[in-house]
Short mmCIF file of C-alpha atoms and ligand atoms in Angstrom, two decimals:
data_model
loop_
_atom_site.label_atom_id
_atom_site.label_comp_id
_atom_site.label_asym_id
_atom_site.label_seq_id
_atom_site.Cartn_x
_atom_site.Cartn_y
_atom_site.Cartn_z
CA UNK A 5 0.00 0.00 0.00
CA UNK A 6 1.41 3.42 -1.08
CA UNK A 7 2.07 5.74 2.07
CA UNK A 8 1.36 9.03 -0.89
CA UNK A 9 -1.55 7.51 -2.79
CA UNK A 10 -4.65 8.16 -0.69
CA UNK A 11 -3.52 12.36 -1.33
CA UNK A 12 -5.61 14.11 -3.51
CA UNK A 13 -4.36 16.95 -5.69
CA UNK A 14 -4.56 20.62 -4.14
CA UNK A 15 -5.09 23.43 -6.18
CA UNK A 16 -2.03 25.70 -5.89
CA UNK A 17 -2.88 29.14 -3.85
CA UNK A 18 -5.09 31.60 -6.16
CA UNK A 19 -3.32 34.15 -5.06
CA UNK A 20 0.09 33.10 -5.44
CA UNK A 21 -0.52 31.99 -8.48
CA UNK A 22 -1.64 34.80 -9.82
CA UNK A 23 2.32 35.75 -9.60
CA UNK A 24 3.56 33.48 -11.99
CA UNK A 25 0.94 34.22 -14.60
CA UNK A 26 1.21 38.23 -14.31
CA UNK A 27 5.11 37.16 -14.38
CA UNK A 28 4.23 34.81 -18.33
CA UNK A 29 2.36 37.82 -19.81
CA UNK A 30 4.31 39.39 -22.57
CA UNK A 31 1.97 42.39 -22.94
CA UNK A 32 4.11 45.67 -21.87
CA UNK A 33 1.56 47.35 -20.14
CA UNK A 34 0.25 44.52 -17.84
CA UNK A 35 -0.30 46.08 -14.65
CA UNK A 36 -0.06 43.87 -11.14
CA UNK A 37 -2.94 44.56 -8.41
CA UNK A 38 -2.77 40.67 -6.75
CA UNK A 39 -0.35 39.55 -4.24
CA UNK A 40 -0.20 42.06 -1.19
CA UNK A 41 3.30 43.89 -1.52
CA UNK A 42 4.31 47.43 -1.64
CA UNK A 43 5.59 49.29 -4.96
CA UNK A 44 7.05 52.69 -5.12
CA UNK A 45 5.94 55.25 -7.69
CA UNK A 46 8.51 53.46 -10.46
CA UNK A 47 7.01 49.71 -9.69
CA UNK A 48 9.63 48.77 -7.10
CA UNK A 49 9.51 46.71 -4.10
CA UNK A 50 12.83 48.29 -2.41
CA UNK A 51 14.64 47.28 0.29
CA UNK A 52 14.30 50.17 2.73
CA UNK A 53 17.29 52.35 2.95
CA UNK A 54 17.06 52.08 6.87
CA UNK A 55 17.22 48.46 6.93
CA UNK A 56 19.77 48.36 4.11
CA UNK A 57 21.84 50.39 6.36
CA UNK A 58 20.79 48.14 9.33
CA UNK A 59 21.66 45.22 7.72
CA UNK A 60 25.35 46.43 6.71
CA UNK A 61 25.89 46.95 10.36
CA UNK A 62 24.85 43.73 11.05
CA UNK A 63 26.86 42.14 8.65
CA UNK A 64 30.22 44.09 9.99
CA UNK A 65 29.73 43.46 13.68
CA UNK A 66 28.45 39.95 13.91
CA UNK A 67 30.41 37.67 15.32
CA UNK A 68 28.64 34.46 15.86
CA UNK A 69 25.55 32.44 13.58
CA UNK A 70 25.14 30.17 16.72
CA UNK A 71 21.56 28.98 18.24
CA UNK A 72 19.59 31.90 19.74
CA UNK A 73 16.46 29.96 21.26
CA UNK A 74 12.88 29.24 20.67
CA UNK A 75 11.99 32.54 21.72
CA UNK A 76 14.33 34.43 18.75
CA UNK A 77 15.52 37.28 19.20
CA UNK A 78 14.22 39.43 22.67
CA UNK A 79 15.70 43.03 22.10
CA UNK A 80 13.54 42.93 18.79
CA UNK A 81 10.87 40.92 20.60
CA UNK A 82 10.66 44.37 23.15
CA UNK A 83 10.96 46.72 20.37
CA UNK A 84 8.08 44.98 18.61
CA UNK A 85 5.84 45.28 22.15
CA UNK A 86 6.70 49.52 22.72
CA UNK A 87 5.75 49.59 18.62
CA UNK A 88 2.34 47.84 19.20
CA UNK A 89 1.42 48.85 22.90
CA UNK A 90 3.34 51.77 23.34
CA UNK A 91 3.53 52.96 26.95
CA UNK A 92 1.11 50.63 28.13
CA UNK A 93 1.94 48.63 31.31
CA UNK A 94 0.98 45.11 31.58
CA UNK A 95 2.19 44.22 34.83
CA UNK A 96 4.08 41.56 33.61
CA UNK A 97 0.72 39.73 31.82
CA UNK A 98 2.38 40.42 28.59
CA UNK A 99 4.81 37.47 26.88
CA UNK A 100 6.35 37.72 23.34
CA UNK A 101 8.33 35.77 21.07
CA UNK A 102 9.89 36.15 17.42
CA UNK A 103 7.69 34.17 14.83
CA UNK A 104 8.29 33.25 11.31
CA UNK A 105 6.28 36.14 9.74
CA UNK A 106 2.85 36.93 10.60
CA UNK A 107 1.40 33.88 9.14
CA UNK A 108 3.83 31.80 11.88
CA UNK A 109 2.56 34.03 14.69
CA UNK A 110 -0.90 33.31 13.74
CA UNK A 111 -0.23 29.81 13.44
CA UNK A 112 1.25 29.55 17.13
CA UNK A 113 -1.91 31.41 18.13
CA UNK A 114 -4.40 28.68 16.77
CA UNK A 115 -2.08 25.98 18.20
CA UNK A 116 -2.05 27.72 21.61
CA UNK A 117 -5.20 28.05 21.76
CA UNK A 118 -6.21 24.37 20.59
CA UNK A 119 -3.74 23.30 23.31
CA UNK A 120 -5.45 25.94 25.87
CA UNK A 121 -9.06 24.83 24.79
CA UNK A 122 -9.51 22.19 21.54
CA UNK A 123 -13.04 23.54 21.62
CA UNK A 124 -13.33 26.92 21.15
CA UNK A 125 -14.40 28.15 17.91
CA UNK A 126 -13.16 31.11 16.38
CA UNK A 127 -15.15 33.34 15.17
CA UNK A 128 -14.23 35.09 11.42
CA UNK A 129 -15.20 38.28 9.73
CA UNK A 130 -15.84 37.54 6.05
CA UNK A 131 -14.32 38.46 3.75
CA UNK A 132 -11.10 37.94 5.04
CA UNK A 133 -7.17 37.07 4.33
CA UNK A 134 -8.04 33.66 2.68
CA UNK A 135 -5.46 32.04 4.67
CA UNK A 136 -6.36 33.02 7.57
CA UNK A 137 -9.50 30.06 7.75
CA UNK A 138 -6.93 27.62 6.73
CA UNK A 139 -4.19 27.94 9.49
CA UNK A 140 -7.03 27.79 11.99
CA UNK A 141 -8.34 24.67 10.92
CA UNK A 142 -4.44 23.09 10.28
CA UNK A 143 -4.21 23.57 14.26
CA UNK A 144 -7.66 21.84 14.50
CA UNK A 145 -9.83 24.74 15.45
CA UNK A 146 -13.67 25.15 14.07
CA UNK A 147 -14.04 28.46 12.45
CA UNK A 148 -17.34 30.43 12.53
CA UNK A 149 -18.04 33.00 10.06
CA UNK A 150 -19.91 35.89 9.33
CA UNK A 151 -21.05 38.59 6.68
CA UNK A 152 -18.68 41.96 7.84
CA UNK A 153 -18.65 44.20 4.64
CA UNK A 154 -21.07 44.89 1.87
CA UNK A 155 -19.10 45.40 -1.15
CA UNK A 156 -22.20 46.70 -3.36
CA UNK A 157 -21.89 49.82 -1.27
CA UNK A 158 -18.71 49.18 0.04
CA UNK A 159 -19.37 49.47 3.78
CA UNK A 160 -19.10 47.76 7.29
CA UNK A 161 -21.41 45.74 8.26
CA UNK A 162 -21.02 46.37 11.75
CA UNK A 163 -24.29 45.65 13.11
CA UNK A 164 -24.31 42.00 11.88
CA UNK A 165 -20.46 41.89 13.38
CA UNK A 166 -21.61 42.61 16.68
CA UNK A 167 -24.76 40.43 16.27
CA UNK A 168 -22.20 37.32 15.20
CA UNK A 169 -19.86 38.41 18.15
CA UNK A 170 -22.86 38.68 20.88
CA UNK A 171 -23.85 35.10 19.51
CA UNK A 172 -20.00 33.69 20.21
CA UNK A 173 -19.58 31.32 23.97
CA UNK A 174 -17.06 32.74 26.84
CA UNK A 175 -14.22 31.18 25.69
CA UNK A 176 -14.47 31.21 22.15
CA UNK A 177 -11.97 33.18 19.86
CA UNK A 178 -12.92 36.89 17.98
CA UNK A 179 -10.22 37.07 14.73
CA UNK A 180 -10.13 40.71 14.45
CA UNK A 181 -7.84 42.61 11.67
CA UNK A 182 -6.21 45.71 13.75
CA UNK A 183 -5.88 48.09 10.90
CA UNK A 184 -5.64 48.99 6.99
CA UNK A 185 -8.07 45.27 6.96
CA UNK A 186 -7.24 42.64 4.05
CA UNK A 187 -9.11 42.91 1.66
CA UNK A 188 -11.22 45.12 2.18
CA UNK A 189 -9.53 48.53 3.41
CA UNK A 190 -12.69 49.23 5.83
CA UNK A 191 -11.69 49.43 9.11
CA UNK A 192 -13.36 50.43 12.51
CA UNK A 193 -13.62 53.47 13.80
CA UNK A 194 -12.44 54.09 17.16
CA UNK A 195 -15.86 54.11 18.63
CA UNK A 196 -16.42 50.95 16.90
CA UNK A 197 -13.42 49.48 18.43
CA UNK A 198 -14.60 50.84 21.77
CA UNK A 199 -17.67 48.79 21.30
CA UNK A 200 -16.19 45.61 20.29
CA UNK A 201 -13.33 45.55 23.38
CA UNK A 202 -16.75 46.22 25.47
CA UNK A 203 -18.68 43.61 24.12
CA UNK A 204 -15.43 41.22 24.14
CA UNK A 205 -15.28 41.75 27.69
CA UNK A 206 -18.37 41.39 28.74
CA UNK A 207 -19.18 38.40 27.19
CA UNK A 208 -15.67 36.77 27.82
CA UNK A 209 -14.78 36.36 24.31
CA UNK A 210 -11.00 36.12 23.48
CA UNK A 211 -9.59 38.67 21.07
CA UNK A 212 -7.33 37.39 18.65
CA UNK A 213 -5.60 40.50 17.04
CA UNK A 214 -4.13 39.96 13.39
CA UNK A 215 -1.83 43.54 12.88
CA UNK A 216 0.27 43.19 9.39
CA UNK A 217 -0.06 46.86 8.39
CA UNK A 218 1.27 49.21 11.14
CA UNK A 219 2.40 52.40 9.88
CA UNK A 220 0.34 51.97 6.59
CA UNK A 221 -3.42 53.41 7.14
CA UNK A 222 -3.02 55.96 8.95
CA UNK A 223 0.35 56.03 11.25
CA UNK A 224 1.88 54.01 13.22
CA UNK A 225 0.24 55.25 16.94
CA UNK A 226 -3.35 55.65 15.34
CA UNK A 227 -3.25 52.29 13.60
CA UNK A 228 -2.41 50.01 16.80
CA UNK A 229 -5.20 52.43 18.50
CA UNK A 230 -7.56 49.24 18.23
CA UNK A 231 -4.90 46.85 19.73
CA UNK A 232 -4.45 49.23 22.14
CA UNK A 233 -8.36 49.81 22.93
CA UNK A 234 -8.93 45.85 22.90
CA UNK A 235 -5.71 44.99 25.43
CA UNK A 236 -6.88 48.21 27.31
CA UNK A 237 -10.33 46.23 27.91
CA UNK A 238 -9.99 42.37 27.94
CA UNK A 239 -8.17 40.62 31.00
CA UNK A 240 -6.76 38.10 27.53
CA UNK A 241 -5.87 38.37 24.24
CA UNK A 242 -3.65 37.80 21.43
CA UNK A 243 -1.68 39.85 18.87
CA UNK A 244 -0.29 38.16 15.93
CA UNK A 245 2.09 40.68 14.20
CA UNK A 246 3.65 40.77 11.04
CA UNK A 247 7.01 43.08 9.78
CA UNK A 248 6.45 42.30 5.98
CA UNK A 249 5.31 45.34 4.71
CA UNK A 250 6.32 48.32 7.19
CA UNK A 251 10.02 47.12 6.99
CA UNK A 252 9.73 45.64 3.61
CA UNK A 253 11.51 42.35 4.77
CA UNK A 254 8.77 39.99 2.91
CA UNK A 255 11.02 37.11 2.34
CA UNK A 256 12.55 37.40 5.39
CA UNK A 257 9.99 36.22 7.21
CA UNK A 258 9.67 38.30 10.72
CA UNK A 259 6.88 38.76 12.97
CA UNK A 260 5.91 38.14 16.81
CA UNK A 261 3.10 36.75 18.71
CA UNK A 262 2.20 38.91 21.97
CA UNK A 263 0.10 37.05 24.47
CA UNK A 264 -1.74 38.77 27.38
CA UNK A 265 -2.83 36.69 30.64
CA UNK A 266 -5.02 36.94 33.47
CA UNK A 267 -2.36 37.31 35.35
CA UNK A 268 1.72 36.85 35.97
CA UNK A 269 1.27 33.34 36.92
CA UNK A 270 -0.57 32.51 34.15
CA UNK A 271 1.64 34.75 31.93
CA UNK A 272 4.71 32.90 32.78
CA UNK A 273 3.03 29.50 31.60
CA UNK A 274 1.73 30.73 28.56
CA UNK A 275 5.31 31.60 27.48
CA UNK A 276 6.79 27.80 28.40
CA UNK A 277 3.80 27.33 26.12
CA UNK A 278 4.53 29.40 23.34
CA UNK A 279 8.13 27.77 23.40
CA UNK A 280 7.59 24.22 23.58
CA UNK A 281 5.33 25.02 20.27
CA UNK A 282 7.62 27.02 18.64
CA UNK A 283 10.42 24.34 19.60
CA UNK A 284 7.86 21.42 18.05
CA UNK A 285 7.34 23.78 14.93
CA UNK A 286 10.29 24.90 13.73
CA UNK A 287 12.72 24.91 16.51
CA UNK A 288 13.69 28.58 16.32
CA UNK A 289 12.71 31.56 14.03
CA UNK A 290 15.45 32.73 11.14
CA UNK A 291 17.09 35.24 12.61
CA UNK A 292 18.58 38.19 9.82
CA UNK A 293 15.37 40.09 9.52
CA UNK A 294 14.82 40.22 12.85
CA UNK A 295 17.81 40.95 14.22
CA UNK A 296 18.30 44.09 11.74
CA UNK A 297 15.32 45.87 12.37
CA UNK A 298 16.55 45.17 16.42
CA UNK A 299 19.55 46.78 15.41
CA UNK A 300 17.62 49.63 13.06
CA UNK A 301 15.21 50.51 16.21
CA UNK A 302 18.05 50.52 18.49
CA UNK A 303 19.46 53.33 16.79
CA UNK A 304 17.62 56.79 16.96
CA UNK A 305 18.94 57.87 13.48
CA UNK A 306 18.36 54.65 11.42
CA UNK A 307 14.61 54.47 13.34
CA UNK A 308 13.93 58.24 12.48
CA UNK A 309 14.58 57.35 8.64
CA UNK A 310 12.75 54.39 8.93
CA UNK A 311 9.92 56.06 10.09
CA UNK A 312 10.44 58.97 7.24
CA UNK A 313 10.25 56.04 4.48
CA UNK A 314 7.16 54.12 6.12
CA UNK A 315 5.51 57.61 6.06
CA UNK A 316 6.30 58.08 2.26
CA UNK A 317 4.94 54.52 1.61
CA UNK A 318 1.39 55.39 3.59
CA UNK A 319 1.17 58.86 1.63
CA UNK A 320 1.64 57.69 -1.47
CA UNK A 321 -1.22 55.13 -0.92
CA UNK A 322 -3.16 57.84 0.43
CA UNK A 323 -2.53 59.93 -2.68
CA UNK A 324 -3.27 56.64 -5.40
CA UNK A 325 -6.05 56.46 -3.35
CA UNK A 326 -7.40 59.88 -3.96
CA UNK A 327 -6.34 59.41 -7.77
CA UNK A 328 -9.06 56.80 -8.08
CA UNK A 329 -11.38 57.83 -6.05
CA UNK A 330 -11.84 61.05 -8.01
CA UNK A 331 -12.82 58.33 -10.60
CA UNK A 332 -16.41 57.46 -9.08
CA UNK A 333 -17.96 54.38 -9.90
CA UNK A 334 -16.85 50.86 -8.37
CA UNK A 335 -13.84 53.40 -7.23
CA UNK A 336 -16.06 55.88 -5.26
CA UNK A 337 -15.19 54.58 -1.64
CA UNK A 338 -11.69 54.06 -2.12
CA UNK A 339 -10.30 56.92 -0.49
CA UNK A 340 -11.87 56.37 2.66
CA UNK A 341 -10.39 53.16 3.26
CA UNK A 342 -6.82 52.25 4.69
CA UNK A 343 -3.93 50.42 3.62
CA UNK A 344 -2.73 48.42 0.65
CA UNK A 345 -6.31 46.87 -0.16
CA UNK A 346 -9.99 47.59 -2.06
CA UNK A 347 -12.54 45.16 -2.69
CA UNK A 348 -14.05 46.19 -5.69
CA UNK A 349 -17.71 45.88 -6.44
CA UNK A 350 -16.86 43.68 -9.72
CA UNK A 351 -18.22 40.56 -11.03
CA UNK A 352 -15.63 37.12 -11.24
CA UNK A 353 -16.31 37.93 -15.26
CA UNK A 354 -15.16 41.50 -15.26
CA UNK A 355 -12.44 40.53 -13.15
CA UNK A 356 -11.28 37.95 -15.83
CA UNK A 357 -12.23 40.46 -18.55
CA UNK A 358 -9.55 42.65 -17.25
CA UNK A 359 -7.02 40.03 -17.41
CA UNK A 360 -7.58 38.77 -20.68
CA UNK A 361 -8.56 42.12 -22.69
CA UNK A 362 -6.29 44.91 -20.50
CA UNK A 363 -3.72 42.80 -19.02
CA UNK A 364 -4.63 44.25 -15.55
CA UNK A 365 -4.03 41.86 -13.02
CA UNK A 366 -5.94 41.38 -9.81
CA UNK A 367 -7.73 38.57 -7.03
CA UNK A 368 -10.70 36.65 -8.09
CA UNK A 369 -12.52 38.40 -5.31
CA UNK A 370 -12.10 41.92 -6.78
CA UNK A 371 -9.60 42.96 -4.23
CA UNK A 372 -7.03 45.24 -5.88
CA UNK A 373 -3.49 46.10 -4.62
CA UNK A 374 -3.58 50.34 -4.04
CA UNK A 375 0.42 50.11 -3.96
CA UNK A 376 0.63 47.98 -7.69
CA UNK A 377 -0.43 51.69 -9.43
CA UNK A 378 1.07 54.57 -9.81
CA UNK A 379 0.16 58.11 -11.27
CA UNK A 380 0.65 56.99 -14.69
CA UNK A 381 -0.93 53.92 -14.53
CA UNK A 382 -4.05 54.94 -12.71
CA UNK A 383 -5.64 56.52 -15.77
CA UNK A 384 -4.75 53.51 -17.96
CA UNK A 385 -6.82 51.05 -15.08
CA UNK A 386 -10.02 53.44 -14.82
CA UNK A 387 -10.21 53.24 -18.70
CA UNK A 388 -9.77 49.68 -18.58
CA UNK A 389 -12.59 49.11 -15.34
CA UNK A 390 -14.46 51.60 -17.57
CA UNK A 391 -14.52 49.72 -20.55
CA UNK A 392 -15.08 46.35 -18.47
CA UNK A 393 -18.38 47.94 -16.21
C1 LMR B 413 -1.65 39.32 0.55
O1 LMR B 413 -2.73 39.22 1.14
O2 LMR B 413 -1.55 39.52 -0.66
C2 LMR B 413 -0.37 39.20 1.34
O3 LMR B 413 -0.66 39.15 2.70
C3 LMR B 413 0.48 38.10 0.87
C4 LMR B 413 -0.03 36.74 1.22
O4 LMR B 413 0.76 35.96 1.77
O5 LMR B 413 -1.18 36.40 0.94
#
């Protein structure tokens, strides 16, 4: 009996693959709205001059490759918690460790909390990152969805949210974007988030905080003002965090997962936790990402031009998003949302239309990357989506 033949075929990742065929198309003026990364105004994804600068340090002064631990690296580890919590005191309830990227930090979440409680479900905003249902249920955890946005007129559907939440057990899991939300750009307001740490903690619902954009909505304080307002509220939580796009370190693969406890005790167990999974995972996060941007935000210079380039990357989204906007149609409600996505209002036909007759690339589901156009490419898109609505 074959140990492989019982395995069925999977379909390779929509997204991903959306890559490889914008990569085969010979057409000149192909534009690239899928996979989620950042492009300056000439189509780059750059290496930040900060963490180029970071890195060359890095490369001079280290000494030694050896093991660090399960936990990675701690000085970024503590730069990562004053970047997401700022002054906010814990009282020791707070543990962190390195990840492999944000999708690693969610996946020690889900395992943490199928080891904590195998039967909590976690409750799911839809749409959301499509992977995020999948690492959930690879830790064994039932997922419970509901409708959060209207993409017809391009809104929050926050009513229903708090309906689905206010339906969720004590004990069962809230997945919760914490800015510049994938894909669909609409976050909460900061009343909203007041209401949904208040209904969290009333009904004992654990908040599971998914933060891959800080810096890129609309600054780095305002967007981990929902963290903030959530931690501020409920006795536990989570924050999965990823440094893809505000350091540009993609393939790098650095992020953290911040838990928060009832209390020290419990705190202190929850870490032994988080390590004995990490250990059973993948031993120990790489380290070069993550111990450059340690180095970049230990130095006040290289952190005040890091700073100075993550603010040109959120204004020039602002300002593409203003571009198209201006536009009207399917494009009417794009400047009021944050970050590198829109969900566009357009049919899985006009979607393929635009592949096929105007080379413009983009997710099944409509979603568009803000960063993959620039000011002279803008026009040549609305004519397109014109054309195609
Ligand atoms: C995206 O949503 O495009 C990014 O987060 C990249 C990814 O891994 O899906």
């Amino acid at each position: 009996m074959s140990l492989f033949g019982p395995l069925q075929q999977q379909p390779a990742d929509a997204l991903l693959a959306l890559i490889g065929q914008y990569r085969a198309d010979p057409r000149p003026h192909k534009i690239d709205l899928g996979v989620g990364i950042y492009r300056d105004e000439t189509g780059n994804t750059p290496v930040l001059r900060a963490l180029k600068a970071a890195e060359e340090r890095l490369w001079q002064g280290q000494t030694s490759k050896s093991y660090l631990g399960p936990e990675g690296n701690t000085a970024f580890t503590a730069h990562m918690q004053r970047l997401v919590f700022g002054t906010m005191d814990f009282a020791g309830r707070l543990a962190g460790v390195q990840t492999p990227g944000g999708t690693g930090a969610l996946r020690l979440a889900a395992e943490l909390i199928a080891a904590a409680s195998p039967g909590a479900r976690v409750w799911v905003g839809a749409p959301t990152w499509p992977n995020h249902p999948p690492i959930l249920n690879a830790a064994g955890l039932a997922v419970e969805t509901y409708e959060s946005f209207d993409k017809a007129s391009q809104s929050l559907r926050f009513d229903e949210m708090m309906a689905a939440l206010g339906r969720a057990r004590a004990g069962d899991v809230a997945l919760l974007h914490g800015c510049c939300h994938n894909p669909t750009g609409a976050d909460l307001s900061d009343a909203q988030w007041r209401e949904v740490a208040e209904l969290l903690a009333s009904r004992g619902v654990i908040p599971l905080l998914d933060l891959a954009y800080q810096g890129m909505g609309r600054g780095l304080d305002q967007d981990a003002l929902g963290v903030r307002t959530v931690l501020a509220r409920c006795p536990e939580a989570l924050v999965a965090y990823s440094c893809d796009k505000n350091f540009g370190v993609y393939r790098e693969r650095v992020g953290a997962l911040f838990t928060l406890a009832g209390s020290r005790a419990d705190a202190d167990r929850v870490h032994s936790n988080l390590l004995s999974l990490a250990r059973a995972n993948w031993s120990m996060p790489p380290d070069h990402g993550a111990a450059a941007i340690a180095l970049l935000l230990d130095d006040a210079e290289l952190t005040a031009a890091w700073r100075e380039e993550l603010e040109e990357m959120r204004s020039r989204l602002v300002a593409v998003r203003q571009a198209l906007t201006a536009h009207g149609g399917p494009l009417r409600a794009v400047a009021e949302q944050h970050g590198m996505f829109s969900l566009l209002p357009l049919s899985p036909e006009v979607v393929t239309r635009l592949r096929t007759d105007h080379a413009v690339y983009m997710a099944g589901s409509g979603r568009i990357n803000i960063a993959g156009l620039t000011e002279k490419t803008v026009p040549v898109f609305t004519a397109a989506l014109a054309a195609c609505c």
